[in-house]
Amino acid sequence: MTTANPSLEKLAEWLRAQRRAAGLTHRELAGRSAHAFSDTTFSRATTGTRIPRLPVVEAYARACGASVKHARSLWRAARYAEHRQRDPRAGVPRPDRVYDRDALIHALQQLYYKAGAMPMDEMEHRAGDHGELPHSTVRRMLAGKSMLDLQQLFAFLRVCDVTGGEWEQWRLAWLRAWRRCEVLRAAERLNRTLRASAHDHPGPHGHARPAEAPRRPARAPRPYPPVALAMPLFQPTAPALARSR
């Protein structure tokens, strides 16, 4: 059957060839897989109409006694070809061109799609189910919201079947991105310090905002002294005293 995805047809043909070589029916394959998948699921995986899930492909190859690693590589190629059909601009990840956080995330996004873009909970399971690669962390990274730490990066590479010879390139790419983040954080801290210093110690033409003086409590009216109260309100002048005599 001819499909729009030649890599998918190659996967389907390989699965059919492995079953013929093993001389087994799909029902027998299902029995060999301890009925983890039905014979209908196995049969549908070989039609080439849609890409089967990776666990189905691996179980099919294992039941046929074929190479699971090769089956996985064919599945990844089919998934990546499908992604390239949706996004022709999708490129091959280049860790040697990574120098900052955004470039690292972009390269890991490309690696994710090149590795088949498996569900994130499946990635977490394959990483070991010990919190090495939480699916929520992968989701945030792929959305460009956060950066994997170094151990999470290694788990990500392992799940994506990146060969050990390429790990050093990815480690160096991560270090360059991390150092760039540290430089930017240090610059931001310095800017905040300078802004605070300029506010507290203005230049010759600037005026710092004076601290508001505490208000004094309202004071009661000052009472008249006792002497003033004893004095008469009207003091007669000297001529007035003479006339009164």
PDB file of C-alpha atoms in Angstrom:
ATOM      1  CA  MET A   1       0.000   0.000   0.000  1.00  0.00           C
ATOM      2  CA  THR A   2       1.384   3.388  -1.017  1.00  0.00           C
ATOM      3  CA  THR A   3       1.177   6.142   1.580  1.00  0.00           C
ATOM      4  CA  ALA A   4       2.111   9.812   1.673  1.00  0.00           C
ATOM      5  CA  ASN A   5       4.775   8.860   4.199  1.00  0.00           C
ATOM      6  CA  PRO A   6       7.388   6.539   2.669  1.00  0.00           C
ATOM      7  CA  SER A   7       8.955   5.996   6.097  1.00  0.00           C
ATOM      8  CA  LEU A   8       5.632   4.697   7.397  1.00  0.00           C
ATOM      9  CA  GLU A   9       5.369   2.262   4.486  1.00  0.00           C
ATOM     10  CA  LYS A  10       8.901   1.100   5.214  1.00  0.00           C
ATOM     11  CA  LEU A  11       7.955   0.418   8.835  1.00  0.00           C
ATOM     12  CA  ALA A  12       4.793  -1.475   7.853  1.00  0.00           C
ATOM     13  CA  GLU A  13       6.641  -3.569   5.276  1.00  0.00           C
ATOM     14  CA  TRP A  14       9.366  -4.426   7.775  1.00  0.00           C
ATOM     15  CA  LEU A  15       6.788  -5.582  10.333  1.00  0.00           C
ATOM     16  CA  ARG A  16       5.053  -7.755   7.749  1.00  0.00           C
ATOM     17  CA  ALA A  17       8.387  -9.257   6.701  1.00  0.00           C
ATOM     18  CA  GLN A  18       9.278 -10.116  10.297  1.00  0.00           C
ATOM     19  CA  ARG A  19       5.976 -11.909  10.832  1.00  0.00           C
ATOM     20  CA  ARG A  20       6.395 -13.906   7.621  1.00  0.00           C
ATOM     21  CA  ALA A  21       9.942 -14.824   8.602  1.00  0.00           C
ATOM     22  CA  ALA A  22       8.716 -15.997  11.999  1.00  0.00           C
ATOM     23  CA  GLY A  23       5.861 -17.956  10.402  1.00  0.00           C
ATOM     24  CA  LEU A  24       3.334 -16.689  12.928  1.00  0.00           C
ATOM     25  CA  THR A  25      -0.200 -15.372  12.748  1.00  0.00           C
ATOM     26  CA  HIS A  26      -1.253 -12.153  14.427  1.00  0.00           C
ATOM     27  CA  ARG A  27      -3.130 -14.179  17.025  1.00  0.00           C
ATOM     28  CA  GLU A  28       0.040 -16.105  17.818  1.00  0.00           C
ATOM     29  CA  LEU A  29       1.955 -12.846  18.065  1.00  0.00           C
ATOM     30  CA  ALA A  30      -0.615 -11.570  20.545  1.00  0.00           C
ATOM     31  CA  GLY A  31      -0.129 -14.733  22.596  1.00  0.00           C
ATOM     32  CA  ARG A  32       3.637 -14.274  22.561  1.00  0.00           C
ATOM     33  CA  SER A  33       3.196 -10.745  23.870  1.00  0.00           C
ATOM     34  CA  ALA A  34       1.205 -12.124  26.829  1.00  0.00           C
ATOM     35  CA  HIS A  35      -1.837 -10.486  25.228  1.00  0.00           C
ATOM     36  CA  ALA A  36      -0.532  -7.024  26.028  1.00  0.00           C
ATOM     37  CA  PHE A  37      -2.025  -6.127  22.640  1.00  0.00           C
ATOM     38  CA  SER A  38      -4.722  -7.852  20.631  1.00  0.00           C
ATOM     39  CA  ASP A  39      -4.236  -9.553  17.283  1.00  0.00           C
ATOM     40  CA  THR A  40      -6.381  -6.794  15.749  1.00  0.00           C
ATOM     41  CA  THR A  41      -3.976  -4.155  17.057  1.00  0.00           C
ATOM     42  CA  PHE A  42      -1.018  -6.045  15.621  1.00  0.00           C
ATOM     43  CA  SER A  43      -2.764  -6.476  12.279  1.00  0.00           C
ATOM     44  CA  ARG A  44      -3.627  -2.780  12.107  1.00  0.00           C
ATOM     45  CA  ALA A  45       0.014  -1.869  12.791  1.00  0.00           C
ATOM     46  CA  THR A  46       1.083  -3.434   9.480  1.00  0.00           C
ATOM     47  CA  THR A  47      -1.447  -1.713   7.211  1.00  0.00           C
ATOM     48  CA  GLY A  48       0.605   1.453   6.755  1.00  0.00           C
ATOM     49  CA  THR A  49      -2.451   3.688   7.061  1.00  0.00           C
ATOM     50  CA  ARG A  50      -1.348   5.319  10.306  1.00  0.00           C
ATOM     51  CA  ILE A  51       1.657   5.149  12.591  1.00  0.00           C
ATOM     52  CA  PRO A  52       1.130   2.680  15.447  1.00  0.00           C
ATOM     53  CA  ARG A  53       2.194   3.499  18.975  1.00  0.00           C
ATOM     54  CA  LEU A  54       5.781   2.730  19.867  1.00  0.00           C
ATOM     55  CA  PRO A  55       4.943   0.067  22.511  1.00  0.00           C
ATOM     56  CA  VAL A  56       2.932  -1.806  19.859  1.00  0.00           C
ATOM     57  CA  VAL A  57       5.842  -1.751  17.403  1.00  0.00           C
ATOM     58  CA  GLU A  58       8.287  -2.909  20.072  1.00  0.00           C
ATOM     59  CA  ALA A  59       6.001  -5.729  21.222  1.00  0.00           C
ATOM     60  CA  TYR A  60       5.450  -6.818  17.606  1.00  0.00           C
ATOM     61  CA  ALA A  61       9.190  -6.995  16.930  1.00  0.00           C
ATOM     62  CA  ARG A  62       9.849  -8.767  20.212  1.00  0.00           C
ATOM     63  CA  ALA A  63       7.175 -11.385  19.487  1.00  0.00           C
ATOM     64  CA  CYS A  64       8.731 -12.007  16.066  1.00  0.00           C
ATOM     65  CA  GLY A  65      12.197 -12.349  17.561  1.00  0.00           C
ATOM     66  CA  ALA A  66      13.353  -9.314  15.556  1.00  0.00           C
ATOM     67  CA  SER A  67      15.485  -6.348  16.568  1.00  0.00           C
ATOM     68  CA  VAL A  68      13.519  -4.050  18.860  1.00  0.00           C
ATOM     69  CA  LYS A  69      16.127  -1.338  18.405  1.00  0.00           C
ATOM     70  CA  HIS A  70      15.714  -1.400  14.633  1.00  0.00           C
ATOM     71  CA  ALA A  71      11.938  -1.374  14.972  1.00  0.00           C
ATOM     72  CA  ARG A  72      12.216   1.682  17.207  1.00  0.00           C
ATOM     73  CA  SER A  73      14.445   3.489  14.698  1.00  0.00           C
ATOM     74  CA  LEU A  74      11.938   2.817  11.894  1.00  0.00           C
ATOM     75  CA  TRP A  75       9.113   4.117  14.073  1.00  0.00           C
ATOM     76  CA  ARG A  76      11.065   7.290  14.887  1.00  0.00           C
ATOM     77  CA  ALA A  77      11.789   7.861  11.194  1.00  0.00           C
ATOM     78  CA  ALA A  78       8.105   7.520  10.330  1.00  0.00           C
ATOM     79  CA  ARG A  79       7.067   9.927  13.068  1.00  0.00           C
ATOM     80  CA  TYR A  80       9.707  12.475  12.097  1.00  0.00           C
ATOM     81  CA  ALA A  81       8.698  12.291   8.432  1.00  0.00           C
ATOM     82  CA  GLU A  82       5.117  12.965   9.496  1.00  0.00           C
ATOM     83  CA  HIS A  83       6.290  15.986  11.486  1.00  0.00           C
ATOM     84  CA  ARG A  84       8.303  17.271   8.516  1.00  0.00           C
ATOM     85  CA  GLN A  85       5.178  17.090   6.374  1.00  0.00           C
ATOM     86  CA  ARG A  86       3.394  19.375   8.843  1.00  0.00           C
ATOM     87  CA  ASP A  87       6.410  21.648   9.331  1.00  0.00           C
ATOM     88  CA  PRO A  88       8.785  21.568   6.345  1.00  0.00           C
ATOM     89  CA  ARG A  89      11.084  24.048   8.105  1.00  0.00           C
ATOM     90  CA  ALA A  90      11.829  21.583  10.896  1.00  0.00           C
ATOM     91  CA  GLY A  91      15.564  21.107  11.087  1.00  0.00           C
ATOM     92  CA  VAL A  92      18.060  18.711  12.547  1.00  0.00           C
ATOM     93  CA  PRO A  93      19.198  19.638  16.081  1.00  0.00           C
ATOM     94  CA  ARG A  94      22.690  21.132  16.211  1.00  0.00           C
ATOM     95  CA  PRO A  95      24.021  21.284  19.785  1.00  0.00           C
ATOM     96  CA  ASP A  96      27.262  22.849  18.543  1.00  0.00           C
ATOM     97  CA  ARG A  97      25.286  25.975  17.606  1.00  0.00           C
ATOM     98  CA  VAL A  98      23.729  26.429  21.037  1.00  0.00           C
ATOM     99  CA  TYR A  99      24.942  29.429  23.032  1.00  0.00           C
ATOM    100  CA  ASP A 100      21.949  30.487  25.106  1.00  0.00           C
ATOM    101  CA  ARG A 101      18.784  29.180  26.747  1.00  0.00           C
ATOM    102  CA  ASP A 102      16.443  29.788  23.820  1.00  0.00           C
ATOM    103  CA  ALA A 103      18.770  28.067  21.357  1.00  0.00           C
ATOM    104  CA  LEU A 104      19.092  25.069  23.680  1.00  0.00           C
ATOM    105  CA  ILE A 105      15.323  24.733  24.038  1.00  0.00           C
ATOM    106  CA  HIS A 106      14.882  25.007  20.275  1.00  0.00           C
ATOM    107  CA  ALA A 107      17.488  22.288  19.673  1.00  0.00           C
ATOM    108  CA  LEU A 108      15.830  19.989  22.221  1.00  0.00           C
ATOM    109  CA  GLN A 109      12.459  20.604  20.591  1.00  0.00           C
ATOM    110  CA  GLN A 110      13.932  19.484  17.268  1.00  0.00           C
ATOM    111  CA  LEU A 111      15.465  16.447  18.963  1.00  0.00           C
ATOM    112  CA  TYR A 112      12.100  15.592  20.521  1.00  0.00           C
ATOM    113  CA  TYR A 113      10.389  15.521  17.129  1.00  0.00           C
ATOM    114  CA  LYS A 114      13.278  13.711  15.476  1.00  0.00           C
ATOM    115  CA  ALA A 115      12.996  11.027  18.171  1.00  0.00           C
ATOM    116  CA  GLY A 116       9.321  10.500  17.360  1.00  0.00           C
ATOM    117  CA  ALA A 117       7.623  12.957  19.736  1.00  0.00           C
ATOM    118  CA  MET A 118       6.349  10.201  21.997  1.00  0.00           C
ATOM    119  CA  PRO A 119       3.813  11.122  24.696  1.00  0.00           C
ATOM    120  CA  MET A 120       5.443  12.836  27.650  1.00  0.00           C
ATOM    121  CA  ASP A 121       4.130  10.382  30.223  1.00  0.00           C
ATOM    122  CA  GLU A 122       5.699   7.627  28.107  1.00  0.00           C
ATOM    123  CA  MET A 123       8.993   9.537  28.224  1.00  0.00           C
ATOM    124  CA  GLU A 124       8.736   9.770  32.003  1.00  0.00           C
ATOM    125  CA  HIS A 125       8.111   6.016  32.206  1.00  0.00           C
ATOM    126  CA  ARG A 126      11.063   5.185  29.965  1.00  0.00           C
ATOM    127  CA  ALA A 127      13.342   7.469  31.967  1.00  0.00           C
ATOM    128  CA  GLY A 128      12.850   5.223  34.987  1.00  0.00           C
ATOM    129  CA  ASP A 129       9.745   6.399  36.851  1.00  0.00           C
ATOM    130  CA  HIS A 130      11.966   7.792  39.622  1.00  0.00           C
ATOM    131  CA  GLY A 131      11.357  11.461  38.956  1.00  0.00           C
ATOM    132  CA  GLU A 132      14.350  11.658  36.628  1.00  0.00           C
ATOM    133  CA  LEU A 133      12.303  13.231  33.844  1.00  0.00           C
ATOM    134  CA  PRO A 134       8.862  14.434  35.023  1.00  0.00           C
ATOM    135  CA  HIS A 135       6.410  14.816  32.167  1.00  0.00           C
ATOM    136  CA  SER A 136       5.410  18.250  33.484  1.00  0.00           C
ATOM    137  CA  THR A 137       9.044  19.373  33.244  1.00  0.00           C
ATOM    138  CA  VAL A 138       9.287  18.135  29.658  1.00  0.00           C
ATOM    139  CA  ARG A 139       6.042  19.917  28.795  1.00  0.00           C
ATOM    140  CA  ARG A 140       7.293  23.212  30.231  1.00  0.00           C
ATOM    141  CA  MET A 141      10.602  22.885  28.412  1.00  0.00           C
ATOM    142  CA  LEU A 142       8.963  22.133  25.066  1.00  0.00           C
ATOM    143  CA  ALA A 143       6.704  25.154  25.607  1.00  0.00           C
ATOM    144  CA  GLY A 144       9.811  27.312  26.095  1.00  0.00           C
ATOM    145  CA  LYS A 145       9.016  28.119  29.725  1.00  0.00           C
ATOM    146  CA  SER A 146      11.906  26.424  31.510  1.00  0.00           C
ATOM    147  CA  MET A 147      15.248  24.737  31.013  1.00  0.00           C
ATOM    148  CA  LEU A 148      16.122  21.158  31.938  1.00  0.00           C
ATOM    149  CA  ASP A 149      18.801  20.647  34.547  1.00  0.00           C
ATOM    150  CA  LEU A 150      21.819  18.555  33.597  1.00  0.00           C
ATOM    151  CA  GLN A 151      20.526  15.235  34.960  1.00  0.00           C
ATOM    152  CA  GLN A 152      17.174  15.768  33.264  1.00  0.00           C
ATOM    153  CA  LEU A 153      19.022  16.515  30.034  1.00  0.00           C
ATOM    154  CA  PHE A 154      20.848  13.180  30.236  1.00  0.00           C
ATOM    155  CA  ALA A 155      17.560  11.350  30.878  1.00  0.00           C
ATOM    156  CA  PHE A 156      16.009  13.170  27.913  1.00  0.00           C
ATOM    157  CA  LEU A 157      18.900  12.126  25.657  1.00  0.00           C
ATOM    158  CA  ARG A 158      18.634   8.524  26.816  1.00  0.00           C
ATOM    159  CA  VAL A 159      14.909   8.351  26.093  1.00  0.00           C
ATOM    160  CA  CYS A 160      15.483   9.908  22.665  1.00  0.00           C
ATOM    161  CA  ASP A 161      18.071   7.204  21.867  1.00  0.00           C
ATOM    162  CA  VAL A 162      20.898   9.701  21.444  1.00  0.00           C
ATOM    163  CA  THR A 163      24.162   7.789  21.200  1.00  0.00           C
ATOM    164  CA  GLY A 164      26.738   8.197  23.928  1.00  0.00           C
ATOM    165  CA  GLY A 165      29.199   9.838  21.565  1.00  0.00           C
ATOM    166  CA  GLU A 166      26.858  12.830  21.171  1.00  0.00           C
ATOM    167  CA  TRP A 167      26.231  13.357  24.864  1.00  0.00           C
ATOM    168  CA  GLU A 168      29.355  15.482  25.330  1.00  0.00           C
ATOM    169  CA  GLN A 169      28.192  17.925  22.656  1.00  0.00           C
ATOM    170  CA  TRP A 170      24.851  18.289  24.404  1.00  0.00           C
ATOM    171  CA  ARG A 171      26.547  18.679  27.796  1.00  0.00           C
ATOM    172  CA  LEU A 172      28.725  21.496  26.452  1.00  0.00           C
ATOM    173  CA  ALA A 173      25.678  23.107  24.846  1.00  0.00           C
ATOM    174  CA  TRP A 174      23.867  22.990  28.194  1.00  0.00           C
ATOM    175  CA  LEU A 175      26.879  24.536  29.962  1.00  0.00           C
ATOM    176  CA  ARG A 176      27.033  27.411  27.482  1.00  0.00           C
ATOM    177  CA  ALA A 177      23.319  28.090  27.907  1.00  0.00           C
ATOM    178  CA  TRP A 178      23.543  27.865  31.709  1.00  0.00           C
ATOM    179  CA  ARG A 179      26.519  30.241  31.872  1.00  0.00           C
ATOM    180  CA  ARG A 180      24.695  32.709  29.666  1.00  0.00           C
ATOM    181  CA  CYS A 181      21.725  32.578  32.035  1.00  0.00           C
ATOM    182  CA  GLU A 182      24.050  33.214  34.972  1.00  0.00           C
ATOM    183  CA  VAL A 183      25.557  36.244  33.225  1.00  0.00           C
ATOM    184  CA  LEU A 184      22.106  37.679  32.532  1.00  0.00           C
ATOM    185  CA  ARG A 185      20.988  37.084  36.119  1.00  0.00           C
ATOM    186  CA  ALA A 186      24.137  38.778  37.462  1.00  0.00           C
ATOM    187  CA  ALA A 187      23.564  41.751  35.157  1.00  0.00           C
ATOM    188  CA  GLU A 188      19.971  42.058  36.345  1.00  0.00           C
ATOM    189  CA  ARG A 189      21.069  41.980  39.990  1.00  0.00           C
ATOM    190  CA  LEU A 190      23.636  44.696  39.264  1.00  0.00           C
ATOM    191  CA  ASN A 191      21.029  46.851  37.529  1.00  0.00           C
ATOM    192  CA  ARG A 192      18.692  46.559  40.498  1.00  0.00           C
ATOM    193  CA  THR A 193      21.520  47.556  42.851  1.00  0.00           C
ATOM    194  CA  LEU A 194      22.428  50.575  40.717  1.00  0.00           C
ATOM    195  CA  ARG A 195      18.811  51.712  40.503  1.00  0.00           C
ATOM    196  CA  ALA A 196      18.427  51.455  44.262  1.00  0.00           C
ATOM    197  CA  SER A 197      21.690  53.349  44.808  1.00  0.00           C
ATOM    198  CA  ALA A 198      20.660  56.130  42.415  1.00  0.00           C
ATOM    199  CA  HIS A 199      17.389  56.517  44.278  1.00  0.00           C
ATOM    200  CA  ASP A 200      19.051  56.796  47.686  1.00  0.00           C
ATOM    201  CA  HIS A 201      22.019  58.943  46.563  1.00  0.00           C
ATOM    202  CA  PRO A 202      20.979  61.243  43.710  1.00  0.00           C
ATOM    203  CA  GLY A 203      23.384  63.278  41.622  1.00  0.00           C
ATOM    204  CA  PRO A 204      23.847  67.083  41.896  1.00  0.00           C
ATOM    205  CA  HIS A 205      20.680  67.759  39.908  1.00  0.00           C
ATOM    206  CA  GLY A 206      18.563  65.079  41.445  1.00  0.00           C
ATOM    207  CA  HIS A 207      16.610  65.096  44.627  1.00  0.00           C
ATOM    208  CA  ALA A 208      16.017  62.020  46.657  1.00  0.00           C
ATOM    209  CA  ARG A 209      12.584  61.716  48.054  1.00  0.00           C
ATOM    210  CA  PRO A 210      12.878  62.915  51.661  1.00  0.00           C
ATOM    211  CA  ALA A 211      11.745  60.600  54.315  1.00  0.00           C
ATOM    212  CA  GLU A 212       8.455  61.734  55.723  1.00  0.00           C
ATOM    213  CA  ALA A 213       8.938  63.147  59.214  1.00  0.00           C
ATOM    214  CA  PRO A 214       6.746  61.602  61.859  1.00  0.00           C
ATOM    215  CA  ARG A 215       3.860  63.797  62.785  1.00  0.00           C
ATOM    216  CA  ARG A 216       3.863  65.218  66.283  1.00  0.00           C
ATOM    217  CA  PRO A 217       0.724  64.526  68.272  1.00  0.00           C
ATOM    218  CA  ALA A 218      -1.678  67.445  68.636  1.00  0.00           C
ATOM    219  CA  ARG A 219      -0.901  69.414  71.780  1.00  0.00           C
ATOM    220  CA  ALA A 220      -3.578  70.714  74.115  1.00  0.00           C
ATOM    221  CA  PRO A 221      -3.930  74.550  74.358  1.00  0.00           C
ATOM    222  CA  ARG A 222      -1.411  76.038  76.745  1.00  0.00           C
ATOM    223  CA  PRO A 223      -3.180  77.164  79.955  1.00  0.00           C
ATOM    224  CA  TYR A 224      -2.742  80.670  81.248  1.00  0.00           C
ATOM    225  CA  PRO A 225      -0.305  80.927  84.143  1.00  0.00           C
ATOM    226  CA  PRO A 226      -1.854  81.444  87.581  1.00  0.00           C
ATOM    227  CA  VAL A 227      -0.393  84.975  87.824  1.00  0.00           C
ATOM    228  CA  ALA A 228      -2.173  86.080  84.693  1.00  0.00           C
ATOM    229  CA  LEU A 229      -5.459  84.793  86.013  1.00  0.00           C
ATOM    230  CA  ALA A 230      -5.011  86.855  89.212  1.00  0.00           C
ATOM    231  CA  MET A 231      -4.413  90.103  87.292  1.00  0.00           C
ATOM    232  CA  PRO A 232      -7.446  92.316  86.526  1.00  0.00           C
ATOM    233  CA  LEU A 233      -8.594  92.431  82.983  1.00  0.00           C
ATOM    234  CA  PHE A 234      -8.493  96.316  82.988  1.00  0.00           C
ATOM    235  CA  GLN A 235      -5.612  98.347  84.367  1.00  0.00           C
ATOM    236  CA  PRO A 236      -6.647 102.045  85.042  1.00  0.00           C
ATOM    237  CA  THR A 237      -4.228 104.675  83.804  1.00  0.00           C
ATOM    238  CA  ALA A 238      -2.712 107.415  86.018  1.00  0.00           C
ATOM    239  CA  PRO A 239      -5.148 110.253  84.966  1.00  0.00           C
ATOM    240  CA  ALA A 240      -8.061 108.015  85.647  1.00  0.00           C
ATOM    241  CA  LEU A 241      -6.768 107.414  89.156  1.00  0.00           C
ATOM    242  CA  ALA A 242      -6.415 111.173  89.738  1.00  0.00           C
ATOM    243  CA  ARG A 243      -9.981 111.898  88.683  1.00  0.00           C
ATOM    244  CA  SER A 244     -11.298 109.220  90.942  1.00  0.00           C
ATOM    245  CA  ARG A 245      -9.715 110.975  93.862  1.00  0.00           C
TER     246      ARG A 245
END
